[in-house]
Amino acid sequence: MDVAKALSVMLTNEGSSAQYQGWDLVKRPAVFKVGVPTLSGSGAEASRTAVLMGKDRKFGINSDHSMFDAIVLDSSLIAGVPADQRFHSGMDCYIHCVESLQGTMINELAKAYAERALILCESVFLNGGDDDALMTASFMGGCSIVNSEVGVCHALSYGLSMELHYRHGFANCVVFDVLDDYYGSAVCKFRDMMKRNGTALPKGVTRKLSSEAMERMVAMTLHMERPLTNALGENWREHMTRERIIELYRRM
Amino acid sequence: MDVAKALSVMLTNEGSSAQYQGWDLVKRPAVFKVGVPTLSGSGAEASRTAVLMGKDRKFGINSDHSMFDAIVLDSSLIAGVPADQRFHSGMDCYIHCVESLQGTMINELAKAYAERALILCESVFLNGGDDDALMTASFMGGCSIVNSEVGVCHALSYGLSMELHYRHGFANCVVFDVLDDYYGSAVCKFRDMMKRNGTALPKGVTRKLSSEAMERMVAMTLHMERPLTNALGENWREHMTRERIIELYRRM
């Protein structure tokens, strides 16, 4: 879905996609596009974000022009998703809703979407809710992100995906599990959901990374100004230092 | 907003607007239109419905083509609405969410919208929630109605509006107050909200209506097949007889 969104922009805008990674950098309207999700959680079907993995960074094109013009939500299309992938993708929704609700860059509409998406995620992963509920959660989470912003987890997970080639949902899970200091009770609930769904996370995933890789991850995290401002305020650099970032990565 | 929606359809479709009152009768796409609500509750900013008062009936054009292409939600635009009108319009949202959630013609997405809209309505009218919350409730209620249907209250209120020239939100309140048999606890909560907001309803409003007027209201109610099927099932005619309808109107 992200590639489709990015492609629709690049068909009408000149140059390299890399120059549009960021916020509101796309100049011309994209081609008409319809999204048909076959995996639920990221909210890409509803959001402005088209996340791209570039040569030196993983970063999204965030523009009104990268949104789908129409989407088809049919939960029968996600029925065959393997259990672990379903869980990790679903947790992407859960996590970005937690991040947006606890951040400052949110309005009442986005709050309403995120609150409902959270309730749906919990119903799916704690009480056996069905794929209709999961698909609705993903859509509403995506709607929420249009008028809000992610936080500490996403700021750290992009680096992890880049160096370890982790899928986005899985990388978010690995990161969220060490964020008790920021999202306390929501992290506890996340662990309940892992347990209930019989899934677990690897430990020590950054142990074998070179110091160069670690520095690249630090640099990428420090590049995530908007999510970190949303989560920690304008003075986020005072708290989220190179040392603090390395400490968090080492815990994963 | 309803007139704007209807007008956009009539600029590109031939004949009288009366011939499009119903469901999916509009053939050609309408002109591009932007909705800017200055009153919140009906959900007209988000729904397919463009309710029209015709010579012989009040009935909506319900079509994909009657939806706004874009909307601007700015709660400062509803700041000047008089308290009673704010309440009655807000109750339109509350009531159609109750009707859609208790009906059968709903999907998971519409359910999520209606549940959140209900919570927001209650926060506004029981706990002093602000205009942002009210505007969000109205929008989400309207989104819900796109994939669900109203019920007994709306089926009865159109006739009342027609004969007594009541505004839609107010007519819904007058009707809902006698629907304990259908929406029990939601009616009790509605009365709590009236009390909390220092507002009350007139009694005996149908007393002075002629028997001809009453028969017209009965006919209009019996015309509301979709809402009544949604609320009472395919065999609704067995329950919602002329006598039963008159009995309900007499209670108002």
XYZ file of C-alpha atoms in Angstrom:
504
model
C 0.000 0.000 0.000
C 2.843 2.379 0.807
C 4.495 1.695 -2.537
C 1.212 2.279 -4.365
C 0.779 5.584 -2.569
C 4.348 6.661 -3.319
C 4.048 5.553 -6.941
C 0.868 7.578 -7.436
C 2.804 10.657 -6.336
C 5.855 9.926 -8.482
C 3.759 9.551 -11.630
C 2.931 13.246 -11.495
C 5.908 14.737 -9.657
C 9.447 15.041 -10.995
C 12.725 13.856 -9.558
C 13.453 11.170 -6.977
C 10.995 9.913 -4.349
C 13.694 10.701 -1.767
C 13.061 14.412 -2.187
C 9.433 13.985 -1.075
C 10.195 12.021 2.109
C 9.050 14.383 4.811
C 5.940 16.425 5.505
C 3.936 18.235 2.797
C 6.707 18.302 0.203
C 4.586 16.956 -2.696
C 3.610 19.741 -5.083
C 1.239 18.201 -7.629
C -1.891 16.051 -7.147
C -1.219 12.331 -7.600
C -3.138 9.947 -9.851
C -6.440 8.488 -8.616
C -5.816 5.384 -6.540
C -7.902 2.762 -4.750
C -6.515 0.870 -1.754
C -7.508 -2.718 -1.022
C -5.788 -3.850 2.197
C -4.878 -7.531 2.559
C -3.201 -6.969 5.935
C -4.526 -4.827 8.789
C -2.759 -2.676 11.318
C -0.572 -0.022 9.780
C -3.544 2.137 8.826
C -1.814 2.862 5.501
C -5.226 2.477 3.836
C -6.406 5.658 5.567
C -3.312 7.673 6.397
C -1.255 10.199 4.450
C 1.957 8.276 5.035
C 3.755 6.291 2.338
C 6.746 4.880 4.185
C 9.768 4.246 1.971
C 13.005 2.475 2.696
C 15.661 4.658 1.048
C 19.383 3.976 0.734
C 20.207 5.821 3.924
C 16.933 6.088 5.765
C 13.433 4.749 6.263
C 11.106 7.703 6.104
C 7.597 8.516 4.914
C 6.147 10.719 2.230
C 3.468 12.539 4.242
C 1.114 14.453 2.000
C -2.566 14.935 1.236
C -1.685 13.709 -2.250
C -0.412 10.362 -0.986
C -3.799 9.389 0.491
C -5.988 6.872 -1.311
C -8.980 8.359 -3.119
C -11.069 5.304 -2.276
C -10.565 2.134 -0.262
C -12.260 -1.250 -0.182
C -12.404 -2.854 3.254
C -13.224 -6.561 3.045
C -12.129 -8.608 6.022
C -12.200 -11.850 4.007
C -9.020 -10.546 2.356
C -7.084 -10.696 5.638
C -8.352 -14.135 6.661
C -5.173 -15.898 5.481
C -2.609 -13.742 7.286
C -0.284 -15.896 9.475
C -0.946 -15.495 13.218
C 2.353 -13.802 14.101
C 2.119 -11.315 11.229
C -1.512 -10.594 12.132
C -0.426 -9.884 15.698
C 2.574 -7.706 14.864
C 0.617 -5.687 12.298
C -2.281 -5.305 14.712
C 0.162 -4.062 17.331
C 1.307 -1.376 14.899
C -2.224 0.012 15.172
C -2.304 -0.410 18.934
C 1.079 1.272 19.356
C 0.498 4.278 17.122
C -2.845 4.887 18.822
C -1.150 4.850 22.226
C 1.535 7.203 20.919
C -0.923 9.642 19.370
C -3.263 9.680 22.392
C -0.376 10.395 24.764
C 1.161 13.006 22.468
C 0.323 16.681 22.097
C -0.255 16.871 18.319
C -3.818 15.548 18.287
C -7.266 17.008 17.769
C -10.656 15.820 19.004
C -11.461 13.892 15.831
C -8.147 12.032 15.819
C -8.604 11.315 19.519
C -12.022 9.773 18.912
C -10.632 7.586 16.131
C -7.641 6.464 18.203
C -9.723 5.706 21.286
C -12.112 3.517 19.293
C -9.237 1.808 17.443
C -7.586 0.999 20.783
C -10.778 -0.541 22.146
C -11.109 -2.619 18.978
C -7.462 -3.792 19.158
C -7.949 -4.876 22.737
C -11.170 -6.689 21.817
C -9.334 -8.515 19.025
C -6.210 -9.518 20.935
C -7.608 -9.979 24.444
C -11.153 -11.169 23.783
C -11.058 -12.988 20.465
C -12.535 -10.209 18.331
C -12.857 -11.012 14.640
C -11.208 -9.754 11.447
C -13.964 -7.183 10.877
C -12.987 -5.581 14.175
C -9.275 -5.735 13.298
C -9.825 -4.190 9.872
C -11.951 -1.431 11.420
C -9.296 -0.793 14.071
C -6.624 -0.446 11.408
C -8.743 1.962 9.342
C -9.648 4.098 12.340
C -6.063 4.114 13.571
C -4.994 5.354 10.146
C -7.695 8.049 10.197
C -6.391 9.132 13.572
C -2.799 9.452 12.397
C -3.879 11.938 9.694
C -4.503 14.453 12.486
C -1.974 13.310 15.060
C 1.563 11.993 15.256
C 3.426 8.898 16.403
C 5.932 8.943 19.238
C 8.990 7.376 20.843
C 8.358 3.851 19.547
C 8.181 4.817 15.879
C 11.156 7.157 16.280
C 13.263 4.176 17.416
C 11.765 1.426 15.274
C 12.710 2.859 11.894
C 16.408 2.474 12.711
C 15.862 -1.100 13.833
C 14.027 -1.939 10.607
C 16.816 -0.376 8.592
C 19.697 -2.272 10.198
C 18.018 -5.596 10.985
C 15.590 -5.681 8.039
C 12.667 -6.109 10.422
C 9.128 -5.620 9.217
C 7.553 -2.471 10.582
C 5.000 -4.111 12.896
C 7.564 -6.502 14.339
C 10.149 -3.726 14.847
C 7.539 -1.680 16.692
C 6.803 -4.609 19.010
C 10.505 -5.090 19.797
C 10.857 -1.389 20.618
C 7.569 -0.946 22.503
C 8.526 -3.737 24.891
C 11.299 -1.564 26.385
C 9.291 1.677 26.619
C 7.832 1.309 30.120
C 9.257 4.724 31.005
C 7.106 6.378 28.340
C 3.968 4.295 27.870
C 3.781 2.356 31.179
C 0.359 0.718 31.448
C -0.034 0.428 27.681
C 3.207 -1.603 27.577
C 1.855 -3.894 30.290
C -1.320 -4.422 28.262
C 0.812 -5.116 25.191
C 2.587 -7.898 27.112
C -0.799 -9.310 28.158
C -1.790 -9.407 24.497
C 1.455 -11.182 23.530
C 0.852 -13.790 26.209
C -2.802 -14.249 25.261
C -1.813 -14.748 21.615
C 0.999 -17.178 22.391
C 3.685 -15.033 20.834
C 7.008 -13.785 22.187
C 9.859 -11.469 21.207
C 13.554 -12.241 20.723
C 15.982 -10.700 23.197
C 19.373 -9.096 22.669
C 18.630 -8.232 19.053
C 21.099 -5.325 18.918
C 24.003 -7.241 20.520
C 25.666 -8.177 17.253
C 25.281 -4.796 15.606
C 28.496 -2.898 14.871
C 29.090 0.466 16.493
C 28.682 2.014 13.014
C 25.232 0.442 12.711
C 24.328 1.741 16.158
C 25.431 5.257 15.200
C 23.288 5.079 12.053
C 20.292 4.077 14.192
C 20.988 6.959 16.572
C 21.189 9.377 13.651
C 17.926 8.112 12.216
C 16.182 8.421 15.584
C 17.448 11.983 16.040
C 16.029 12.745 12.606
C 12.490 11.948 13.847
C 11.808 15.447 15.099
C 8.028 15.456 14.786
C 7.333 12.169 16.619
C 9.780 13.090 19.373
C 8.337 16.580 19.735
C 4.856 15.046 19.887
C 5.927 12.644 22.635
C 8.410 14.675 24.658
C 7.824 18.331 23.823
C 9.919 20.965 22.103
C 12.912 20.259 24.350
C 13.054 16.574 23.478
C 16.763 16.760 22.622
C 17.575 17.385 26.278
C 16.096 14.010 27.152
C 16.514 11.906 24.031
C 20.302 12.125 23.803
C 22.630 9.841 21.860
C 23.412 8.014 25.123
C 19.747 7.543 26.015
C 18.965 6.202 22.538
C 21.836 3.709 22.706
C 20.691 2.627 26.169
C 17.195 1.925 24.843
C 18.488 0.031 21.813
C 20.753 -2.078 24.052
C 17.725 -3.164 26.119
C 16.011 -4.681 23.075
C -26.541 21.313 4.314
C -29.366 19.074 3.096
C -30.456 21.667 0.551
C -26.862 22.074 -0.670
C -26.564 18.326 -1.105
C -29.882 18.088 -2.942
C -29.024 21.064 -5.109
C -25.703 19.534 -6.157
C -27.619 16.510 -7.403
C -30.292 18.518 -9.209
C -27.697 20.548 -11.130
C -26.715 17.423 -13.030
C -29.884 15.322 -12.961
C -33.102 16.049 -14.804
C -36.658 16.372 -13.536
C -37.959 17.086 -10.050
C -36.074 16.438 -6.820
C -39.129 14.443 -5.697
C -38.223 11.643 -8.080
C -34.879 11.134 -6.307
C -36.291 10.918 -2.779
C -35.505 7.349 -1.797
C -32.446 5.121 -1.915
C -29.902 5.124 -4.765
C -32.180 6.743 -7.347
C -29.671 9.388 -8.486
C -28.143 8.470 -11.845
C -25.440 11.067 -12.566
C -22.585 12.352 -10.374
C -23.358 15.671 -8.685
C -21.208 18.801 -8.744
C -18.260 19.074 -6.335
C -19.404 20.428 -2.993
C -17.815 21.389 0.319
C -19.805 21.256 3.571
C -19.150 23.684 6.406
C -21.457 22.833 9.314
C -22.633 25.659 11.583
C -24.837 23.335 13.653
C -23.910 19.866 14.898
C -25.960 16.747 15.354
C -27.690 15.610 12.209
C -24.492 14.244 10.708
C -25.570 15.694 7.342
C -21.950 16.778 6.826
C -20.906 13.122 6.564
C -23.983 11.171 5.523
C -25.521 10.357 2.137
C -28.902 11.770 3.166
C -30.298 15.055 1.867
C -33.648 15.302 3.641
C -36.268 17.267 1.733
C -39.683 18.479 2.775
C -41.887 17.832 -0.265
C -45.518 18.783 -0.761
C -46.783 15.479 0.550
C -43.871 13.995 2.422
C -40.583 14.591 4.201
C -38.107 12.150 2.759
C -34.406 11.982 1.946
C -32.401 11.656 -1.220
C -30.009 8.880 -0.208
C -27.205 8.491 -2.705
C -23.418 8.335 -2.942
C -23.747 11.406 -5.164
C -25.418 13.447 -2.418
C -22.382 13.188 -0.093
C -20.064 16.164 0.320
C -16.718 15.839 -1.470
C -14.982 17.706 1.357
C -16.009 19.134 4.700
C -14.545 21.741 7.029
C -15.086 21.044 10.724
C -14.451 24.114 12.862
C -16.142 24.125 16.233
C -15.918 27.901 16.523
C -18.686 27.988 13.895
C -21.177 26.311 16.268
C -20.289 28.441 19.290
C -23.306 30.741 18.832
C -26.020 28.088 18.564
C -28.808 28.696 21.166
C -28.779 26.144 24.015
C -32.083 24.436 23.160
C -31.218 24.091 19.486
C -27.769 22.766 20.404
C -29.411 20.184 22.632
C -32.106 19.071 20.182
C -29.617 18.811 17.305
C -27.173 16.935 19.503
C -29.952 14.543 20.435
C -30.505 13.842 16.732
C -26.999 12.356 16.758
C -27.605 10.495 20.012
C -30.902 9.080 18.778
C -29.774 7.908 15.352
C -26.755 6.233 16.941
C -29.020 4.377 19.369
C -31.291 3.388 16.490
C -28.475 2.169 14.272
C -26.696 0.245 17.048
C -29.913 -1.544 18.012
C -30.864 -2.241 14.405
C -29.779 -5.049 12.113
C -28.530 -3.044 9.100
C -25.100 -2.166 10.470
C -21.532 -3.229 9.811
C -18.492 -3.181 12.088
C -17.246 0.179 10.830
C -20.608 1.891 11.314
C -20.843 0.299 14.751
C -17.463 1.705 15.765
C -18.473 5.183 14.581
C -21.838 5.061 16.362
C -20.368 3.766 19.617
C -17.806 6.560 19.724
C -20.395 9.176 18.742
C -22.655 7.990 21.581
C -19.828 8.261 24.121
C -19.070 11.769 22.870
C -22.756 12.827 23.056
C -22.962 11.598 26.618
C -19.735 13.423 27.506
C -21.164 16.629 26.028
C -24.620 16.518 27.585
C -23.877 14.771 30.875
C -20.349 15.929 31.662
C -19.979 19.334 30.064
C -17.982 18.232 27.016
C -17.074 21.015 24.611
C -18.072 21.945 21.059
C -15.110 20.035 19.592
C -16.556 16.870 21.106
C -20.060 17.712 19.854
C -18.832 18.422 16.331
C -16.866 15.165 16.323
C -19.906 13.254 17.587
C -22.040 14.672 14.800
C -19.465 13.802 12.132
C -18.969 10.269 13.422
C -22.712 9.741 13.776
C -23.103 10.786 10.139
C -20.302 8.426 9.084
C -22.116 5.657 10.908
C -25.415 6.273 9.156
C -23.750 5.764 5.755
C -23.482 2.062 6.620
C -26.472 1.639 8.892
C -30.066 2.798 9.184
C -32.256 4.745 11.580
C -35.230 3.200 13.387
C -38.596 3.720 15.030
C -37.942 7.286 16.161
C -37.077 8.627 12.728
C -39.938 6.675 11.168
C -42.371 8.540 13.431
C -40.682 11.937 13.582
C -40.952 12.804 9.900
C -44.759 12.839 10.137
C -44.610 15.050 13.207
C -42.294 17.506 11.449
C -44.596 17.579 8.450
C -47.817 18.338 10.333
C -46.486 20.473 13.184
C -43.590 22.119 11.326
C -41.166 20.922 13.973
C -37.445 21.031 13.338
C -35.959 17.596 12.865
C -33.940 17.426 16.096
C -36.843 18.670 18.191
C -39.312 16.275 16.532
C -36.947 13.386 17.273
C -36.803 14.384 20.942
C -40.616 14.529 21.194
C -40.896 11.058 19.639
C -37.968 9.420 21.441
C -39.480 10.357 24.800
C -42.348 7.874 24.237
C -40.227 5.000 22.878
C -39.424 3.178 26.129
C -40.789 -0.025 24.602
C -38.107 0.058 21.897
C -35.062 1.840 23.289
C -35.577 1.487 27.076
C -32.345 2.455 28.845
C -31.308 4.867 26.080
C -34.589 6.746 26.610
C -33.853 6.954 30.349
C -30.409 8.382 29.590
C -32.007 10.859 27.176
C -34.250 12.085 30.016
C -31.175 12.437 32.258
C -29.570 14.590 29.576
C -32.687 16.777 29.282
C -32.710 17.297 33.039
C -28.975 18.026 33.187
C -29.357 20.601 30.416
C -32.394 22.273 31.959
C -34.644 21.594 29.009
C -38.071 19.979 28.767
C -40.565 18.843 26.138
C -44.150 19.970 25.560
C -46.892 17.425 26.215
C -50.045 16.615 24.274
C -48.637 17.962 21.029
C -50.891 15.835 18.807
C -54.097 16.628 20.679
C -55.244 19.378 18.352
C -54.395 17.566 15.125
C -57.315 16.633 12.881
C -57.999 12.995 12.090
C -56.904 13.746 8.516
C -53.539 14.995 9.782
C -53.189 11.880 11.920
C -53.894 9.654 8.922
C -51.257 11.496 6.903
C -48.742 10.903 9.709
C -49.678 7.229 9.796
C -49.230 6.973 6.031
C -45.842 8.644 6.196
C -44.696 6.334 8.983
C -45.824 3.255 7.063
C -43.795 4.544 4.137
C -40.571 4.275 6.212
C -39.916 0.662 5.279
C -36.150 0.632 5.678
C -35.965 2.195 9.166
C -38.795 -0.017 10.386
C -37.256 -3.149 8.898
C -33.939 -2.180 10.524
C -35.605 -1.772 13.916
C -38.288 -4.462 13.919
C -37.360 -6.979 11.231
C -38.980 -7.998 7.963
C -42.343 -8.557 9.637
C -42.540 -5.050 11.072
C -46.026 -4.500 9.638
C -47.419 -7.084 12.044
C -46.312 -4.931 14.953
C -46.305 -1.376 13.620
C -49.985 -1.208 12.663
C -52.045 1.901 12.052
C -53.483 1.528 15.560
C -50.072 1.187 17.177
C -48.766 4.247 15.328
C -51.767 6.342 16.416
C -51.308 5.124 19.997
C -47.653 6.279 19.952
C -48.517 9.659 18.417
C -51.242 10.183 21.036
C -48.687 9.690 23.836
C -46.557 12.607 22.613
